[in-house]
Coordinates of C-alpha atoms and ligand atoms in Angstrom, one line a residue:
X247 CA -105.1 25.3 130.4
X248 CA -103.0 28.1 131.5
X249 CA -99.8 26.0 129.8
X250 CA -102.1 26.3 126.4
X251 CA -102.5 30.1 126.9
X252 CA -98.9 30.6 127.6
X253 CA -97.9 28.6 124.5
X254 CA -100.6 30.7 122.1
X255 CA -99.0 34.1 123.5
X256 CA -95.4 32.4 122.6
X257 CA -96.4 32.1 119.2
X258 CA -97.8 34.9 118.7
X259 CA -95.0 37.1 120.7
X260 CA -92.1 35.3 118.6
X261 CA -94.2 35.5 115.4
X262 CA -93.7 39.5 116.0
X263 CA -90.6 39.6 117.2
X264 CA -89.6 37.4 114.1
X265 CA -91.2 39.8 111.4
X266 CA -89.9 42.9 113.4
X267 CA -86.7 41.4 112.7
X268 CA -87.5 39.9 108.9
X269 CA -88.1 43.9 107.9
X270 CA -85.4 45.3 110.2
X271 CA -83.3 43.1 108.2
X272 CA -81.6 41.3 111.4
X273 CA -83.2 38.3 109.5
X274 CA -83.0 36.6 106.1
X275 CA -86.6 34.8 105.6
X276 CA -85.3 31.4 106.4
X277 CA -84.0 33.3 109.7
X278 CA -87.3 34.5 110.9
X279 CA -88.9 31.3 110.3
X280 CA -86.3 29.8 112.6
X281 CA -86.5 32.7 115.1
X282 CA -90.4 32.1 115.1
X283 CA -89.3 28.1 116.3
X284 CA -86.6 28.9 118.7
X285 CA -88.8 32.1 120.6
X286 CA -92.0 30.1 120.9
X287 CA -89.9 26.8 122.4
X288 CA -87.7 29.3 124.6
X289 CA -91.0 31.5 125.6
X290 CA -93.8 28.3 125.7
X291 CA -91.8 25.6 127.3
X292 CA -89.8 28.3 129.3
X293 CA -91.5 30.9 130.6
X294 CA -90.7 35.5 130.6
X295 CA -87.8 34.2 132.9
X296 CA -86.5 32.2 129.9
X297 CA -87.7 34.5 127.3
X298 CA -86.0 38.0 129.1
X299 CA -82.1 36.0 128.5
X300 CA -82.9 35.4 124.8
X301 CA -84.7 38.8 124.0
X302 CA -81.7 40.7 125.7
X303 CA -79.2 38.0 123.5
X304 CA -81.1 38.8 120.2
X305 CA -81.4 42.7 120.8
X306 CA -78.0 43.4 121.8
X307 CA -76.3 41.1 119.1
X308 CA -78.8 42.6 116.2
X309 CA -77.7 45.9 117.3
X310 CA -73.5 45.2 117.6
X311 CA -74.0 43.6 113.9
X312 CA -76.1 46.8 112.5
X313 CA -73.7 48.6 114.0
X314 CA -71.0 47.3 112.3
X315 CA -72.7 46.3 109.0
X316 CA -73.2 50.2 109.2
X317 CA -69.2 50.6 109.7
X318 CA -68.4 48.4 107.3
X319 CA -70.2 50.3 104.5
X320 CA -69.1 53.3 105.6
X321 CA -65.5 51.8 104.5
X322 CA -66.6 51.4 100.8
X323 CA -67.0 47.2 101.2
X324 CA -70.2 48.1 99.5
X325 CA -71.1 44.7 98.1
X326 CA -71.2 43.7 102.1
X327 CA -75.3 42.9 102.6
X328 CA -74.3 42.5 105.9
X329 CA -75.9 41.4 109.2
X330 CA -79.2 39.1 108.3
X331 CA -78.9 36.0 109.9
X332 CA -80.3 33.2 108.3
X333 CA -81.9 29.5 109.4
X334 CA -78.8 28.2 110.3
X335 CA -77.0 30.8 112.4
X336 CA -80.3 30.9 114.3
X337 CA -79.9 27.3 115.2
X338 CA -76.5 27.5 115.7
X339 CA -77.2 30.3 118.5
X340 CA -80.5 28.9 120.3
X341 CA -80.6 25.9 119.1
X342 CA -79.2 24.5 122.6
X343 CA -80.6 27.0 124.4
X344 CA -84.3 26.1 123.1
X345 CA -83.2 22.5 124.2
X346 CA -82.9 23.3 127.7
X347 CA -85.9 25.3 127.8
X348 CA -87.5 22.0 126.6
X349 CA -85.7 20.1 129.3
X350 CA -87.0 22.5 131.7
X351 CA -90.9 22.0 130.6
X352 CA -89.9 18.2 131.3
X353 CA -87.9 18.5 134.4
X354 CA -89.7 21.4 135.9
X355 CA -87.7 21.5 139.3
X356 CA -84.0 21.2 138.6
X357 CA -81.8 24.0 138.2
X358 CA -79.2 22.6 135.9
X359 CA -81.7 23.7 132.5
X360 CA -81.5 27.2 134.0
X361 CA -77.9 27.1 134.3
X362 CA -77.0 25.4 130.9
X363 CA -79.7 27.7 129.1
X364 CA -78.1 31.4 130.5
X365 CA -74.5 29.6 130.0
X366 CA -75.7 28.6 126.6
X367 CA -76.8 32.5 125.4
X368 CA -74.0 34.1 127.3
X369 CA -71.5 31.9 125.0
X370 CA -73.2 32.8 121.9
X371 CA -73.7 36.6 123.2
X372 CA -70.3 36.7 124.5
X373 CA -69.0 35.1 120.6
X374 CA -71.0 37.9 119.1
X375 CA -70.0 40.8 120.7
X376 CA -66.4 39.9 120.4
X377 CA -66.6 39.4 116.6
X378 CA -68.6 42.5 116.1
X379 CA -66.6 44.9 118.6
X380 CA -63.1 42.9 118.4
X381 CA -62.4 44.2 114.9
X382 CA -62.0 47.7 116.3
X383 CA -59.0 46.7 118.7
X384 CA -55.9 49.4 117.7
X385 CA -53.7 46.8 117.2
X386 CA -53.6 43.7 114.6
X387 CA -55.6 40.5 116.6
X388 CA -53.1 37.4 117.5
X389 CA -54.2 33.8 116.4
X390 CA -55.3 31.9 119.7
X391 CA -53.0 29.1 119.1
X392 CA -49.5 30.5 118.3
X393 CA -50.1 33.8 119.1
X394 CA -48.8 35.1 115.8
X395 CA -50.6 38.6 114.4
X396 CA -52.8 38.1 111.9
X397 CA -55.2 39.8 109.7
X398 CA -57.9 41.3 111.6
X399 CA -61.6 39.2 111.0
X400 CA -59.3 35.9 110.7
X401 CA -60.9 33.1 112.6
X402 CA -59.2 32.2 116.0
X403 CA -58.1 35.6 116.1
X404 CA -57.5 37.2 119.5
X405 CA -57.6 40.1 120.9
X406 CA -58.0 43.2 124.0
X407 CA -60.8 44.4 122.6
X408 CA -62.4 40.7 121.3
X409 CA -61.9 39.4 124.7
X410 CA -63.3 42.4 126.8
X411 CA -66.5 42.6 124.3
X412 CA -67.0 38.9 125.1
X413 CA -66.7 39.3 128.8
X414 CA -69.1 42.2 128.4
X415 CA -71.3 40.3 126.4
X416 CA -71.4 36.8 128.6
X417 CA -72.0 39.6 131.6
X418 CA -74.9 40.7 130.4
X419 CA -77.1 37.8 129.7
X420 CA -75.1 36.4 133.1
X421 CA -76.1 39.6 135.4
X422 CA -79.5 39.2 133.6
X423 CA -79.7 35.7 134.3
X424 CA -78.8 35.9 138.1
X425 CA -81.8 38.6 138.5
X426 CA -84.4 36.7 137.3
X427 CA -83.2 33.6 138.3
X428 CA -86.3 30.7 139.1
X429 CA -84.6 29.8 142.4
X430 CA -82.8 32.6 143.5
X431 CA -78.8 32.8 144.4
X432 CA -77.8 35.5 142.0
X433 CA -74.0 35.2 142.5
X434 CA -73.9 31.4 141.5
X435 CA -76.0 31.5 138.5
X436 CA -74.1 35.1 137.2
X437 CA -70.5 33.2 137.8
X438 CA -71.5 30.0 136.2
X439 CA -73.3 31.8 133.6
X440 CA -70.1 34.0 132.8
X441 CA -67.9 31.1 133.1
X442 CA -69.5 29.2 130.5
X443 CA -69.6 32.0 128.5
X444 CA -66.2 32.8 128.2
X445 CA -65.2 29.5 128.0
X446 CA -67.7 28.5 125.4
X447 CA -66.3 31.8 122.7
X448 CA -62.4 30.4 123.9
X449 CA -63.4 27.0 122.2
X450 CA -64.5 29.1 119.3
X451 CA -61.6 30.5 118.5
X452 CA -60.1 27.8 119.1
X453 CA -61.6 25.7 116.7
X454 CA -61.3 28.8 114.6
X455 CA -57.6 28.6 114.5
X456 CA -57.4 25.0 114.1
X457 CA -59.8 22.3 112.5
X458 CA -62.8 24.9 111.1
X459 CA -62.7 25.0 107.0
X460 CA -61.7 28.5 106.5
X461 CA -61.9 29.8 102.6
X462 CA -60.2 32.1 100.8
X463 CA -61.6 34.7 98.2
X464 CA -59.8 35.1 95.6
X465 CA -61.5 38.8 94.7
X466 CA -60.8 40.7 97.9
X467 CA -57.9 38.0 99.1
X468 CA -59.0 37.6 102.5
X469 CA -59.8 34.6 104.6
X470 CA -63.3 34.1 105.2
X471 CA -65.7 31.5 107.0
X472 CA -68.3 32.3 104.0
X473 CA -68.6 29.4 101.2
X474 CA -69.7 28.8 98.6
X475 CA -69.7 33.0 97.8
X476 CA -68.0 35.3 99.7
X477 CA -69.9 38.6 100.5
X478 CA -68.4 39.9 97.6
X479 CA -70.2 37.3 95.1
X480 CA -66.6 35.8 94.5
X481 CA -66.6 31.9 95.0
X482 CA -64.3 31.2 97.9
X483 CA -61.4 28.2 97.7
X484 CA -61.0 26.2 100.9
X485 CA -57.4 26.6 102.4
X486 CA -57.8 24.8 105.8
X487 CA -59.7 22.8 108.0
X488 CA -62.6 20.3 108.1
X489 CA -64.5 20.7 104.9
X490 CA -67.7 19.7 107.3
X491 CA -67.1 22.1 109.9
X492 CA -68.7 25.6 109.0
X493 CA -68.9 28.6 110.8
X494 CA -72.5 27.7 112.5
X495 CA -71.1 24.3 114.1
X496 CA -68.8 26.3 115.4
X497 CA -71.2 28.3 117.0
X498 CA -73.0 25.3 118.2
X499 CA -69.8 24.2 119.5
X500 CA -69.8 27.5 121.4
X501 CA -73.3 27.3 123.0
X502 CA -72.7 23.3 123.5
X503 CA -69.2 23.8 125.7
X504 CA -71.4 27.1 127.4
X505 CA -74.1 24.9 128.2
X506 CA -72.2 21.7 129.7
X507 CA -70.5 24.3 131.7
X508 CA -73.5 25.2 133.2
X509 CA -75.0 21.5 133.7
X510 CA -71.9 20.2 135.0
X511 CA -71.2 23.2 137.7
Ligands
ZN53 ZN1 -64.6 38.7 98.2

């Protein structure tokens, strides 16, 4: 009875969260109706432990990419829309963590869901912060691979500022997930959980540099992730890479290595 209770409020608390963020314009429509699936599986099955790591994930990443959506405008890329995350990117970011949270409901006394769920968000968060704040490093970024300068927003693209935002970033929902830990020992869960998110937004850029299709558009010539239209309405030509392998596997790639970090530690 009290499990049915909890899993009404879920609904109901994602359902608002998800329309605050539909007419904030964090989310495209397809986004909110996969915000409304992730929040009530991460705040039914898991619990305000569970649902305190996502909301501080979803609030501080909606902000960074406002922020810079803002930024971005303000430079005259006026054609940018900037920011709304749809269906996929939504799965791509708590999609694994919603797993977990489901593992948790089925294995309600093991600590390895706990662990893979914070490592899980503080991959994604850390991935998120480092795209949004890296861009502002003083210098040109350096591809992760070769360590060659490139063009800064290039995929697998390194650098100061990227990598401190993404420790900042897998801190946060790391720290966070230490204090409300279910069983207690905040220094284990916050180093696991930073661990595995630092690791997780490495194998990002990694694949970023290597094996994920990157596109090129022709209108602004830049490399971007974005097909079939860039953000400037330009179709975009595929210059490396897996065809298959968009930006939001990527991302799942990033939560996935996050979260084995934190089941196999
Ligand atoms: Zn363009």
């Amino acid at each position: 009875m009290l499990q049915l209770i909890q899993f009404i409020l879920a609904i109901l608390f994602a359902a608002f969260i998800a329309y605050a963020a539909f007419r904030a314009r964090s989310l495209s429509r397809s986004g909110a109706w996969g915000a409304l699936l992730v929040g009530t599986v991460i705040f039914g099955l898991g619990g305000w432990r569970w649902a305190v790591l996502l909301l501080a994930f979803f609030i501080s990443s909606s902000a960074l990419t406002r922020t810079a959506a803002k930024r971005k405008a303000a430079l005259n890329e006026k054609f940018d829309k900037g920011g709304q995350r749809d269906l996929g990117q939504v799965l791509a970011n708590g999609g694994i963590a919603s797993i977990f949270a489901g593992l948790n409901f089925i294995f309600p006394h093991v600590t390895w869901t706990w662990l893979a769920f914070a490592a899980s968000l503080a991959a994604v968060n850390a991935d998120t912060w480092a795209t949004e704040l890296g861009v502002l490093n003083p210098s040109m970024p350096r591809l992760i691979t070769s360590g060659k300068p490139v063009e800064r927003g290039t995929s697998g693209g390194i650098s100061v500022y990227g990598t401190l935002a993404a420790l900042g970033g897998a801190a946060l929902i790391a720290a966070l997930a230490g204090l409300v830990s279910p069983f207690g020992s905040f220094w284990l869960v916050t180093g696991v959980a930073i661990l595995g998110g630092l690791l997780g937004s490495l194998f990002d850029s990694l694949l970023g540099a290597t094996i994920q299709a990157i596109y090129h558009c022709p209108h602004c010539d830049k490399e971007t992730e974005k097909h079939p239209l860039h953000t400037c309405g330009t179709p975009t030509v595929q210059v490396r890479g897996w065809k298959w392998l968009n930006n939001d596997l990527v991302n799942l790639g990033c939560a996935l290595v996050g979260a084995l970090i934190g089941f196999v530690l």
